[in-house]
């Protein structure tokens, strides 16, 4: 089977990493795969299987560039003759649907990776172009139902397909603990909270900082980068916790950071499906999460969930984890590792492969 993955760009975000992982595994299974980023952003070239060709459209924010990108993509599709075009993220989804007006596609699948993909006009664009896709998917049941309820996706062709994680990569490994802590000057017995994600409004790290500042001890490491970075760093100074909060930047080998921390905290205001929660669970971590989007589907443990933007309850849960013994936290982490097995990437790839083939139709 020939598959083209169209994606907005290739940064270190969760949606991008997930798309690359699916593409890599499809290539490993013998499918011919091409990745087509819309914009010039490729921070993960080394993570892409060498069998996969990457051809960037280089689109910019102007009408001429859009038309040029459509023409280039049309040429690529005519040459490659894909059996499936699988678009990921809002810009790529809308682009791919419009592209279909100019070039035949045997099948177009559009995947949204969040319950909130931006401004209202984007959602209207989803609704207006819905007829141009064959299958729509989202990464959580809540997000899928939300899109259907608002008529952004048609009910008859929209389903949930969860993201998957590589359990061979994400598992408990105590050898990382001292290495990472030494790198950042954190004592081996000092309690370390971890948050992983883009520094954006959606991830709401400001709420996490407010909660952490009221604890009074321990360390917090935030792994990621984004437009809120300077604002968040300024907030740590205002709260008087700049010496206890570590902004580690973005890292591709995130499993080592999970294994260095004592508790993972998801502070998101909204989510589609938090892949990092699955990764943290697979690494045997206790975790606390807001009730944002698909987070409740993953954690499914009310005692570790808090309402969004509730810094007081978030602080209380964080203190509760800190007050548990090491053996109690290990027991929680072990149970989380078992739960994470249902998100094994291999079973998720089976679902995608089945979807590609079972829904196949000639145009």
mmCIF file of C-alpha atoms in Angstrom:
data_model
loop_
_atom_site.group_PDB
_atom_site.id
_atom_site.type_symbol
_atom_site.label_atom_id
_atom_site.label_comp_id
_atom_site.label_asym_id
_atom_site.label_seq_id
_atom_site.Cartn_x
_atom_site.Cartn_y
_atom_site.Cartn_z
ATOM 1 C CA UNK A 1 0.000 0.000 0.000
ATOM 2 C CA UNK A 2 1.153 3.556 -0.749
ATOM 3 C CA UNK A 3 0.498 6.121 1.991
ATOM 4 C CA UNK A 4 1.079 9.874 2.108
ATOM 5 C CA UNK A 5 1.057 11.618 5.489
ATOM 6 C CA UNK A 6 0.320 15.334 5.169
ATOM 7 C CA UNK A 7 1.118 17.311 8.311
ATOM 8 C CA UNK A 8 1.452 20.982 9.167
ATOM 9 C CA UNK A 9 5.134 20.712 10.148
ATOM 10 C CA UNK A 10 7.634 18.408 11.811
ATOM 11 C CA UNK A 11 8.341 19.920 15.208
ATOM 12 C CA UNK A 12 8.674 18.113 18.551
ATOM 13 C CA UNK A 13 4.964 18.376 19.367
ATOM 14 C CA UNK A 14 2.877 15.379 20.348
ATOM 15 C CA UNK A 15 0.850 15.281 17.126
ATOM 16 C CA UNK A 16 3.994 15.439 15.007
ATOM 17 C CA UNK A 17 5.799 12.763 17.003
ATOM 18 C CA UNK A 18 2.739 10.511 16.809
ATOM 19 C CA UNK A 19 2.415 10.951 13.046
ATOM 20 C CA UNK A 20 6.081 10.127 12.517
ATOM 21 C CA UNK A 21 5.768 7.043 14.705
ATOM 22 C CA UNK A 22 2.799 5.776 12.685
ATOM 23 C CA UNK A 23 4.588 6.497 9.400
ATOM 24 C CA UNK A 24 7.751 4.716 10.568
ATOM 25 C CA UNK A 25 5.851 1.620 11.591
ATOM 26 C CA UNK A 26 3.879 1.517 8.367
ATOM 27 C CA UNK A 27 7.173 1.655 6.473
ATOM 28 C CA UNK A 28 8.539 -1.162 8.645
ATOM 29 C CA UNK A 29 5.472 -3.243 7.759
ATOM 30 C CA UNK A 30 6.375 -2.928 4.089
ATOM 31 C CA UNK A 31 4.156 -0.050 2.993
ATOM 32 C CA UNK A 32 5.564 2.681 0.769
ATOM 33 C CA UNK A 33 5.377 5.920 2.743
ATOM 34 C CA UNK A 34 5.889 9.602 1.963
ATOM 35 C CA UNK A 35 5.643 12.449 4.493
ATOM 36 C CA UNK A 36 4.513 15.826 3.206
ATOM 37 C CA UNK A 37 4.956 18.724 5.708
ATOM 38 C CA UNK A 38 3.211 21.912 4.631
ATOM 39 C CA UNK A 39 5.687 24.341 6.198
ATOM 40 C CA UNK A 40 9.474 24.355 6.494
ATOM 41 C CA UNK A 41 9.863 22.944 9.979
ATOM 42 C CA UNK A 42 11.756 19.720 10.506
ATOM 43 C CA UNK A 43 13.200 19.290 13.988
ATOM 44 C CA UNK A 44 12.891 15.506 13.933
ATOM 45 C CA UNK A 45 14.595 14.403 10.722
ATOM 46 C CA UNK A 46 16.747 11.916 12.618
ATOM 47 C CA UNK A 47 13.612 10.193 13.956
ATOM 48 C CA UNK A 48 12.238 9.397 10.510
ATOM 49 C CA UNK A 49 12.828 5.979 8.963
ATOM 50 C CA UNK A 50 15.370 6.220 6.121
ATOM 51 C CA UNK A 51 12.941 4.346 3.869
ATOM 52 C CA UNK A 52 10.553 7.301 4.050
ATOM 53 C CA UNK A 53 10.861 10.239 1.685
ATOM 54 C CA UNK A 54 10.091 13.685 3.094
ATOM 55 C CA UNK A 55 9.101 16.432 0.648
ATOM 56 C CA UNK A 56 8.327 19.826 2.154
ATOM 57 C CA UNK A 57 5.805 22.109 0.441
ATOM 58 C CA UNK A 58 7.351 25.240 1.989
ATOM 59 C CA UNK A 59 4.083 27.114 2.291
ATOM 60 C CA UNK A 60 4.000 30.608 3.840
ATOM 61 C CA UNK A 61 1.109 32.749 5.040
ATOM 62 C CA UNK A 62 0.078 34.342 1.751
ATOM 63 C CA UNK A 63 -2.306 33.377 -1.086
ATOM 64 C CA UNK A 64 0.430 32.968 -3.715
ATOM 65 C CA UNK A 65 2.351 30.541 -1.511
ATOM 66 C CA UNK A 66 -0.846 28.586 -0.828
ATOM 67 C CA UNK A 67 -1.558 28.188 -4.546
ATOM 68 C CA UNK A 68 2.052 27.183 -5.162
ATOM 69 C CA UNK A 69 1.839 24.561 -2.398
ATOM 70 C CA UNK A 70 -1.403 23.164 -3.846
ATOM 71 C CA UNK A 71 0.221 22.830 -7.286
ATOM 72 C CA UNK A 72 3.310 21.140 -5.817
ATOM 73 C CA UNK A 73 1.222 18.728 -3.723
ATOM 74 C CA UNK A 74 -0.978 17.941 -6.737
ATOM 75 C CA UNK A 75 2.109 16.994 -8.744
ATOM 76 C CA UNK A 76 3.425 14.771 -5.930
ATOM 77 C CA UNK A 77 0.124 12.913 -5.590
ATOM 78 C CA UNK A 78 -0.087 12.311 -9.326
ATOM 79 C CA UNK A 79 3.442 10.891 -9.312
ATOM 80 C CA UNK A 80 3.196 8.846 -6.097
ATOM 81 C CA UNK A 81 -0.378 7.576 -6.691
ATOM 82 C CA UNK A 82 -1.184 6.927 -3.004
ATOM 83 C CA UNK A 83 -3.842 4.475 -1.895
ATOM 84 C CA UNK A 84 -4.375 6.581 1.228
ATOM 85 C CA UNK A 85 -3.735 10.221 2.070
ATOM 86 C CA UNK A 86 -3.729 10.681 5.846
ATOM 87 C CA UNK A 87 -3.734 14.315 6.985
ATOM 88 C CA UNK A 88 -2.931 15.335 10.566
ATOM 89 C CA UNK A 89 -3.678 18.602 12.430
ATOM 90 C CA UNK A 90 -6.084 21.357 11.442
ATOM 91 C CA UNK A 91 -4.049 23.197 8.780
ATOM 92 C CA UNK A 92 -3.060 19.974 7.025
ATOM 93 C CA UNK A 93 -6.631 18.665 7.225
ATOM 94 C CA UNK A 94 -8.134 21.746 5.594
ATOM 95 C CA UNK A 95 -5.291 21.910 3.057
ATOM 96 C CA UNK A 96 -5.762 18.255 2.087
ATOM 97 C CA UNK A 97 -9.496 18.625 1.645
ATOM 98 C CA UNK A 98 -9.037 21.637 -0.632
ATOM 99 C CA UNK A 99 -6.288 19.772 -2.466
ATOM 100 C CA UNK A 100 -8.788 17.029 -3.250
ATOM 101 C CA UNK A 101 -10.747 19.503 -5.370
ATOM 102 C CA UNK A 102 -7.778 19.598 -7.754
ATOM 103 C CA UNK A 103 -6.478 16.030 -7.722
ATOM 104 C CA UNK A 104 -8.255 12.674 -7.282
ATOM 105 C CA UNK A 105 -7.556 10.728 -4.061
ATOM 106 C CA UNK A 106 -8.615 7.136 -3.509
ATOM 107 C CA UNK A 107 -9.171 7.882 0.163
ATOM 108 C CA UNK A 108 -8.585 10.845 2.448
ATOM 109 C CA UNK A 109 -8.433 10.461 6.233
ATOM 110 C CA UNK A 110 -8.298 13.601 8.385
ATOM 111 C CA UNK A 111 -7.123 13.365 11.999
ATOM 112 C CA UNK A 112 -7.619 16.090 14.598
ATOM 113 C CA UNK A 113 -5.339 15.845 17.631
ATOM 114 C CA UNK A 114 -7.193 18.031 20.120
ATOM 115 C CA UNK A 115 -10.615 18.985 21.403
ATOM 116 C CA UNK A 116 -9.673 22.586 20.614
ATOM 117 C CA UNK A 117 -7.788 23.234 17.378
ATOM 118 C CA UNK A 118 -7.965 26.995 17.520
ATOM 119 C CA UNK A 119 -10.191 29.833 16.476
ATOM 120 C CA UNK A 120 -13.810 29.543 15.431
ATOM 121 C CA UNK A 121 -13.064 30.148 11.729
ATOM 122 C CA UNK A 122 -10.979 26.954 11.630
ATOM 123 C CA UNK A 123 -13.932 24.986 12.939
ATOM 124 C CA UNK A 124 -16.214 26.550 10.355
ATOM 125 C CA UNK A 125 -13.666 25.518 7.708
ATOM 126 C CA UNK A 126 -13.909 21.961 9.039
ATOM 127 C CA UNK A 127 -17.690 22.030 8.669
ATOM 128 C CA UNK A 128 -17.618 23.519 5.151
ATOM 129 C CA UNK A 129 -15.044 21.000 3.858
ATOM 130 C CA UNK A 130 -16.317 17.927 5.714
ATOM 131 C CA UNK A 131 -17.757 16.349 2.561
ATOM 132 C CA UNK A 132 -14.261 16.203 1.026
ATOM 133 C CA UNK A 133 -12.880 13.617 3.483
ATOM 134 C CA UNK A 134 -13.754 9.915 3.606
ATOM 135 C CA UNK A 135 -12.954 9.336 7.273
ATOM 136 C CA UNK A 136 -12.439 11.736 10.169
ATOM 137 C CA UNK A 137 -10.729 10.712 13.389
ATOM 138 C CA UNK A 138 -9.831 12.313 16.690
ATOM 139 C CA UNK A 139 -7.604 11.045 19.479
ATOM 140 C CA UNK A 140 -10.173 10.825 22.276
ATOM 141 C CA UNK A 141 -13.821 9.812 22.565
ATOM 142 C CA UNK A 142 -14.685 13.139 24.188
ATOM 143 C CA UNK A 143 -13.069 15.150 21.394
ATOM 144 C CA UNK A 144 -14.669 13.007 18.682
ATOM 145 C CA UNK A 145 -18.126 13.406 20.202
ATOM 146 C CA UNK A 146 -17.540 17.142 20.661
ATOM 147 C CA UNK A 147 -16.687 17.558 16.969
ATOM 148 C CA UNK A 148 -19.750 15.565 15.940
ATOM 149 C CA UNK A 149 -22.039 17.494 18.310
ATOM 150 C CA UNK A 150 -20.879 20.808 16.830
ATOM 151 C CA UNK A 151 -21.211 19.430 13.287
ATOM 152 C CA UNK A 152 -17.562 19.989 12.490
ATOM 153 C CA UNK A 153 -17.252 16.270 11.651
ATOM 154 C CA UNK A 154 -20.033 14.104 10.236
ATOM 155 C CA UNK A 155 -21.217 11.408 12.636
ATOM 156 C CA UNK A 156 -21.372 8.648 10.034
ATOM 157 C CA UNK A 157 -17.696 8.790 9.130
ATOM 158 C CA UNK A 158 -16.009 9.949 12.346
ATOM 159 C CA UNK A 159 -14.337 7.673 14.889
ATOM 160 C CA UNK A 160 -11.850 7.786 17.759
ATOM 161 C CA UNK A 161 -8.411 6.260 17.309
ATOM 162 C CA UNK A 162 -6.209 6.740 20.366
ATOM 163 C CA UNK A 163 -2.544 7.574 20.062
ATOM 164 C CA UNK A 164 -0.125 4.821 20.981
ATOM 165 C CA UNK A 165 3.209 4.610 22.776
ATOM 166 C CA UNK A 166 6.248 2.439 22.232
ATOM 167 C CA UNK A 167 6.455 0.294 25.365
ATOM 168 C CA UNK A 168 9.974 -0.766 24.357
ATOM 169 C CA UNK A 169 11.032 2.863 24.804
ATOM 170 C CA UNK A 170 8.731 4.012 27.587
ATOM 171 C CA UNK A 171 9.197 1.801 30.619
ATOM 172 C CA UNK A 172 10.614 2.091 34.109
ATOM 173 C CA UNK A 173 14.407 2.415 34.063
ATOM 174 C CA UNK A 174 16.038 3.629 37.291
ATOM 175 C CA UNK A 175 19.433 4.095 35.606
ATOM 176 C CA UNK A 176 18.249 7.462 34.257
ATOM 177 C CA UNK A 177 17.378 8.926 37.643
ATOM 178 C CA UNK A 178 20.777 10.030 38.890
ATOM 179 C CA UNK A 179 22.095 10.933 35.418
ATOM 180 C CA UNK A 180 19.364 13.470 34.717
ATOM 181 C CA UNK A 181 19.284 14.811 38.266
ATOM 182 C CA UNK A 182 23.040 15.338 38.280
ATOM 183 C CA UNK A 183 22.770 17.220 34.985
ATOM 184 C CA UNK A 184 20.371 19.736 36.554
ATOM 185 C CA UNK A 185 21.823 19.821 40.069
ATOM 186 C CA UNK A 186 18.933 18.022 41.766
ATOM 187 C CA UNK A 187 19.693 15.890 44.832
ATOM 188 C CA UNK A 188 18.829 12.202 44.529
ATOM 189 C CA UNK A 189 16.380 12.354 47.454
ATOM 190 C CA UNK A 190 14.741 15.672 46.505
ATOM 191 C CA UNK A 191 11.125 15.363 45.364
ATOM 192 C CA UNK A 192 10.794 16.249 41.683
ATOM 193 C CA UNK A 193 7.561 17.037 39.847
ATOM 194 C CA UNK A 194 7.620 16.845 36.046
ATOM 195 C CA UNK A 195 5.546 18.496 33.336
ATOM 196 C CA UNK A 196 6.127 17.851 29.624
ATOM 197 C CA UNK A 197 4.550 19.842 26.821
ATOM 198 C CA UNK A 198 4.581 22.993 24.758
ATOM 199 C CA UNK A 199 4.654 26.200 26.762
ATOM 200 C CA UNK A 200 1.271 27.399 25.543
ATOM 201 C CA UNK A 201 -2.073 28.557 26.865
ATOM 202 C CA UNK A 202 -3.525 25.081 26.334
ATOM 203 C CA UNK A 203 -1.012 23.409 28.670
ATOM 204 C CA UNK A 204 -1.613 26.064 31.352
ATOM 205 C CA UNK A 205 1.750 25.751 33.099
ATOM 206 C CA UNK A 206 0.968 29.061 34.832
ATOM 207 C CA UNK A 207 -1.660 27.264 36.911
ATOM 208 C CA UNK A 208 0.917 24.589 37.754
ATOM 209 C CA UNK A 209 3.411 27.235 38.865
ATOM 210 C CA UNK A 210 0.792 28.885 41.064
ATOM 211 C CA UNK A 211 0.048 25.538 42.718
ATOM 212 C CA UNK A 212 3.723 24.595 43.109
ATOM 213 C CA UNK A 213 4.586 27.947 44.700
ATOM 214 C CA UNK A 214 2.172 27.179 47.544
ATOM 215 C CA UNK A 215 3.850 23.857 48.396
ATOM 216 C CA UNK A 216 7.031 25.416 49.731
ATOM 217 C CA UNK A 217 9.534 22.678 48.927
ATOM 218 C CA UNK A 218 10.604 20.242 46.220
ATOM 219 C CA UNK A 219 11.521 20.902 42.602
ATOM 220 C CA UNK A 220 9.515 21.281 39.413
ATOM 221 C CA UNK A 221 10.926 20.541 35.960
ATOM 222 C CA UNK A 222 9.103 21.701 32.831
ATOM 223 C CA UNK A 223 10.260 20.064 29.598
ATOM 224 C CA UNK A 224 9.217 21.842 26.425
ATOM 225 C CA UNK A 225 9.317 25.175 24.663
ATOM 226 C CA UNK A 226 6.774 27.618 23.292
ATOM 227 C CA UNK A 227 5.528 31.168 23.094
ATOM 228 C CA UNK A 228 4.755 31.373 26.835
ATOM 229 C CA UNK A 229 8.314 30.627 27.951
ATOM 230 C CA UNK A 230 9.380 34.165 28.882
ATOM 231 C CA UNK A 231 6.048 34.831 30.551
ATOM 232 C CA UNK A 232 6.341 31.659 32.636
ATOM 233 C CA UNK A 233 9.915 32.406 33.657
ATOM 234 C CA UNK A 234 8.841 35.868 34.773
ATOM 235 C CA UNK A 235 6.020 34.295 36.785
ATOM 236 C CA UNK A 236 8.475 32.065 38.677
ATOM 237 C CA UNK A 237 10.328 35.192 39.774
ATOM 238 C CA UNK A 238 7.116 36.891 40.859
ATOM 239 C CA UNK A 239 6.172 33.787 42.866
ATOM 240 C CA UNK A 240 9.666 33.478 44.353
ATOM 241 C CA UNK A 241 10.265 29.948 43.042
ATOM 242 C CA UNK A 242 12.739 30.624 40.211
ATOM 243 C CA UNK A 243 15.430 28.571 42.017
ATOM 244 C CA UNK A 244 13.117 25.570 42.335
ATOM 245 C CA UNK A 245 11.689 25.518 38.800
ATOM 246 C CA UNK A 246 13.790 24.161 35.941
ATOM 247 C CA UNK A 247 12.923 24.979 32.329
ATOM 248 C CA UNK A 248 14.702 22.154 30.536
ATOM 249 C CA UNK A 249 13.704 22.984 26.949
ATOM 250 C CA UNK A 250 12.514 20.397 24.434
ATOM 251 C CA UNK A 251 14.140 16.959 24.246
ATOM 252 C CA UNK A 252 13.463 14.027 21.900
ATOM 253 C CA UNK A 253 14.602 11.374 24.427
ATOM 254 C CA UNK A 254 11.974 12.236 26.987
ATOM 255 C CA UNK A 255 11.850 8.787 28.618
ATOM 256 C CA UNK A 256 14.916 9.642 30.703
ATOM 257 C CA UNK A 257 13.102 12.631 32.233
ATOM 258 C CA UNK A 258 10.079 10.540 33.194
ATOM 259 C CA UNK A 259 12.391 8.134 34.990
ATOM 260 C CA UNK A 260 14.177 10.939 36.838
ATOM 261 C CA UNK A 261 11.032 12.398 38.430
ATOM 262 C CA UNK A 262 8.793 11.336 41.309
ATOM 263 C CA UNK A 263 5.421 12.494 39.997
ATOM 264 C CA UNK A 264 4.065 13.672 36.665
ATOM 265 C CA UNK A 265 1.639 16.619 36.643
ATOM 266 C CA UNK A 266 -0.596 17.488 33.694
ATOM 267 C CA UNK A 267 -1.978 21.016 34.124
ATOM 268 C CA UNK A 268 -3.716 21.402 30.753
ATOM 269 C CA UNK A 269 -6.728 23.669 30.294
ATOM 270 C CA UNK A 270 -7.765 21.631 27.260
ATOM 271 C CA UNK A 271 -6.499 18.491 25.545
ATOM 272 C CA UNK A 272 -7.461 16.085 22.815
ATOM 273 C CA UNK A 273 -5.494 13.152 24.101
ATOM 274 C CA UNK A 274 -2.443 13.589 26.314
ATOM 275 C CA UNK A 275 0.189 11.258 24.928
ATOM 276 C CA UNK A 276 2.612 12.307 27.652
ATOM 277 C CA UNK A 277 0.242 10.951 30.306
ATOM 278 C CA UNK A 278 0.442 7.525 28.659
ATOM 279 C CA UNK A 279 4.232 7.773 28.451
ATOM 280 C CA UNK A 280 4.523 8.783 32.111
ATOM 281 C CA UNK A 281 2.279 5.910 33.167
ATOM 282 C CA UNK A 282 4.289 3.434 31.101
ATOM 283 C CA UNK A 283 7.427 4.629 32.911
ATOM 284 C CA UNK A 284 5.830 3.715 36.227
ATOM 285 C CA UNK A 285 5.122 7.238 37.467
ATOM 286 C CA UNK A 286 2.413 8.391 39.869
ATOM 287 C CA UNK A 287 0.545 11.210 38.188
ATOM 288 C CA UNK A 288 -1.932 14.011 38.725
ATOM 289 C CA UNK A 289 -3.983 15.484 35.908
ATOM 290 C CA UNK A 290 -6.608 18.089 35.237
ATOM 291 C CA UNK A 291 -9.924 16.914 33.824
ATOM 292 C CA UNK A 292 -9.026 18.252 30.392
ATOM 293 C CA UNK A 293 -10.437 16.485 27.353
ATOM 294 C CA UNK A 294 -9.161 12.958 26.886
ATOM 295 C CA UNK A 295 -7.113 13.021 30.111
ATOM 296 C CA UNK A 296 -10.037 11.521 32.004
ATOM 297 C CA UNK A 297 -10.159 8.606 29.531
ATOM 298 C CA UNK A 298 -6.475 7.838 30.099
ATOM 299 C CA UNK A 299 -6.180 8.221 33.859
ATOM 300 C CA UNK A 300 -9.672 7.013 34.831
ATOM 301 C CA UNK A 301 -8.761 7.429 38.510
ATOM 302 C CA UNK A 302 -10.836 10.245 40.093
ATOM 303 C CA UNK A 303 -8.563 10.451 43.133
ATOM 304 C CA UNK A 304 -5.770 11.798 40.909
ATOM 305 C CA UNK A 305 -7.881 14.201 38.838
ATOM 306 C CA UNK A 306 -8.592 17.894 39.479
ATOM 307 C CA UNK A 307 -10.751 20.476 37.707
ATOM 308 C CA UNK A 308 -8.975 22.679 35.182
ATOM 309 C CA UNK A 309 -7.580 26.000 36.465
ATOM 310 C CA UNK A 310 -8.049 25.025 40.113
ATOM 311 C CA UNK A 311 -4.652 25.707 41.648
ATOM 312 C CA UNK A 312 -5.805 24.949 45.197
ATOM 313 C CA UNK A 313 -6.969 21.416 44.414
ATOM 314 C CA UNK A 314 -3.957 20.845 42.208
ATOM 315 C CA UNK A 315 -1.659 21.887 45.065
ATOM 316 C CA UNK A 316 -3.495 19.582 47.500
ATOM 317 C CA UNK A 317 -3.108 16.589 45.180
ATOM 318 C CA UNK A 318 0.591 17.360 44.680
ATOM 319 C CA UNK A 319 1.138 17.530 48.443
ATOM 320 C CA UNK A 320 -0.783 14.277 48.825
ATOM 321 C CA UNK A 321 1.610 12.480 46.471
ATOM 322 C CA UNK A 322 4.640 14.006 48.200
ATOM 323 C CA UNK A 323 3.424 12.737 51.579
ATOM 324 C CA UNK A 324 3.180 9.151 50.402
ATOM 325 C CA UNK A 325 6.016 6.743 51.129
ATOM 326 C CA UNK A 326 8.331 5.583 48.364
ATOM 327 C CA UNK A 327 6.735 2.129 48.442
ATOM 328 C CA UNK A 328 3.252 3.652 48.104
ATOM 329 C CA UNK A 329 4.354 5.731 45.120
ATOM 330 C CA UNK A 330 6.017 2.689 43.560
ATOM 331 C CA UNK A 331 2.775 0.747 43.954
ATOM 332 C CA UNK A 332 0.819 3.514 42.215
ATOM 333 C CA UNK A 333 3.413 3.617 39.435
ATOM 334 C CA UNK A 334 3.282 -0.150 38.937
ATOM 335 C CA UNK A 335 -0.493 -0.031 38.508
ATOM 336 C CA UNK A 336 -0.113 2.805 35.998
ATOM 337 C CA UNK A 337 2.388 0.722 33.999
ATOM 338 C CA UNK A 338 -0.227 -2.006 33.628
ATOM 339 C CA UNK A 339 -2.890 0.477 32.520
ATOM 340 C CA UNK A 340 -0.523 1.915 29.904
ATOM 341 C CA UNK A 341 -0.243 -1.436 28.137
ATOM 342 C CA UNK A 342 -3.598 -0.914 26.445
ATOM 343 C CA UNK A 343 -2.017 2.001 24.549
ATOM 344 C CA UNK A 344 0.716 -0.175 23.018
ATOM 345 C CA UNK A 345 1.628 1.359 19.664
ATOM 346 C CA UNK A 346 1.561 -2.025 17.926
ATOM 347 C CA UNK A 347 -2.145 -2.520 18.596
ATOM 348 C CA UNK A 348 -2.850 1.073 17.539
ATOM 349 C CA UNK A 349 -0.976 0.507 14.259
ATOM 350 C CA UNK A 350 -3.103 -2.591 13.685
ATOM 351 C CA UNK A 351 -6.176 -0.355 13.960
ATOM 352 C CA UNK A 352 -4.782 2.168 11.482
ATOM 353 C CA UNK A 353 -3.786 -0.517 9.012
ATOM 354 C CA UNK A 354 -7.226 -2.073 9.260
ATOM 355 C CA UNK A 355 -8.849 1.324 8.767
ATOM 356 C CA UNK A 356 -6.717 2.057 5.715
ATOM 357 C CA UNK A 357 -7.620 -1.266 4.140
ATOM 358 C CA UNK A 358 -11.190 -1.941 5.257
ATOM 359 C CA UNK A 359 -12.439 1.486 4.281
ATOM 360 C CA UNK A 360 -10.577 1.426 0.977
ATOM 361 C CA UNK A 361 -12.597 2.452 -2.061
ATOM 362 C CA UNK A 362 -11.780 3.423 -5.608
ATOM 363 C CA UNK A 363 -12.815 6.875 -6.850
#
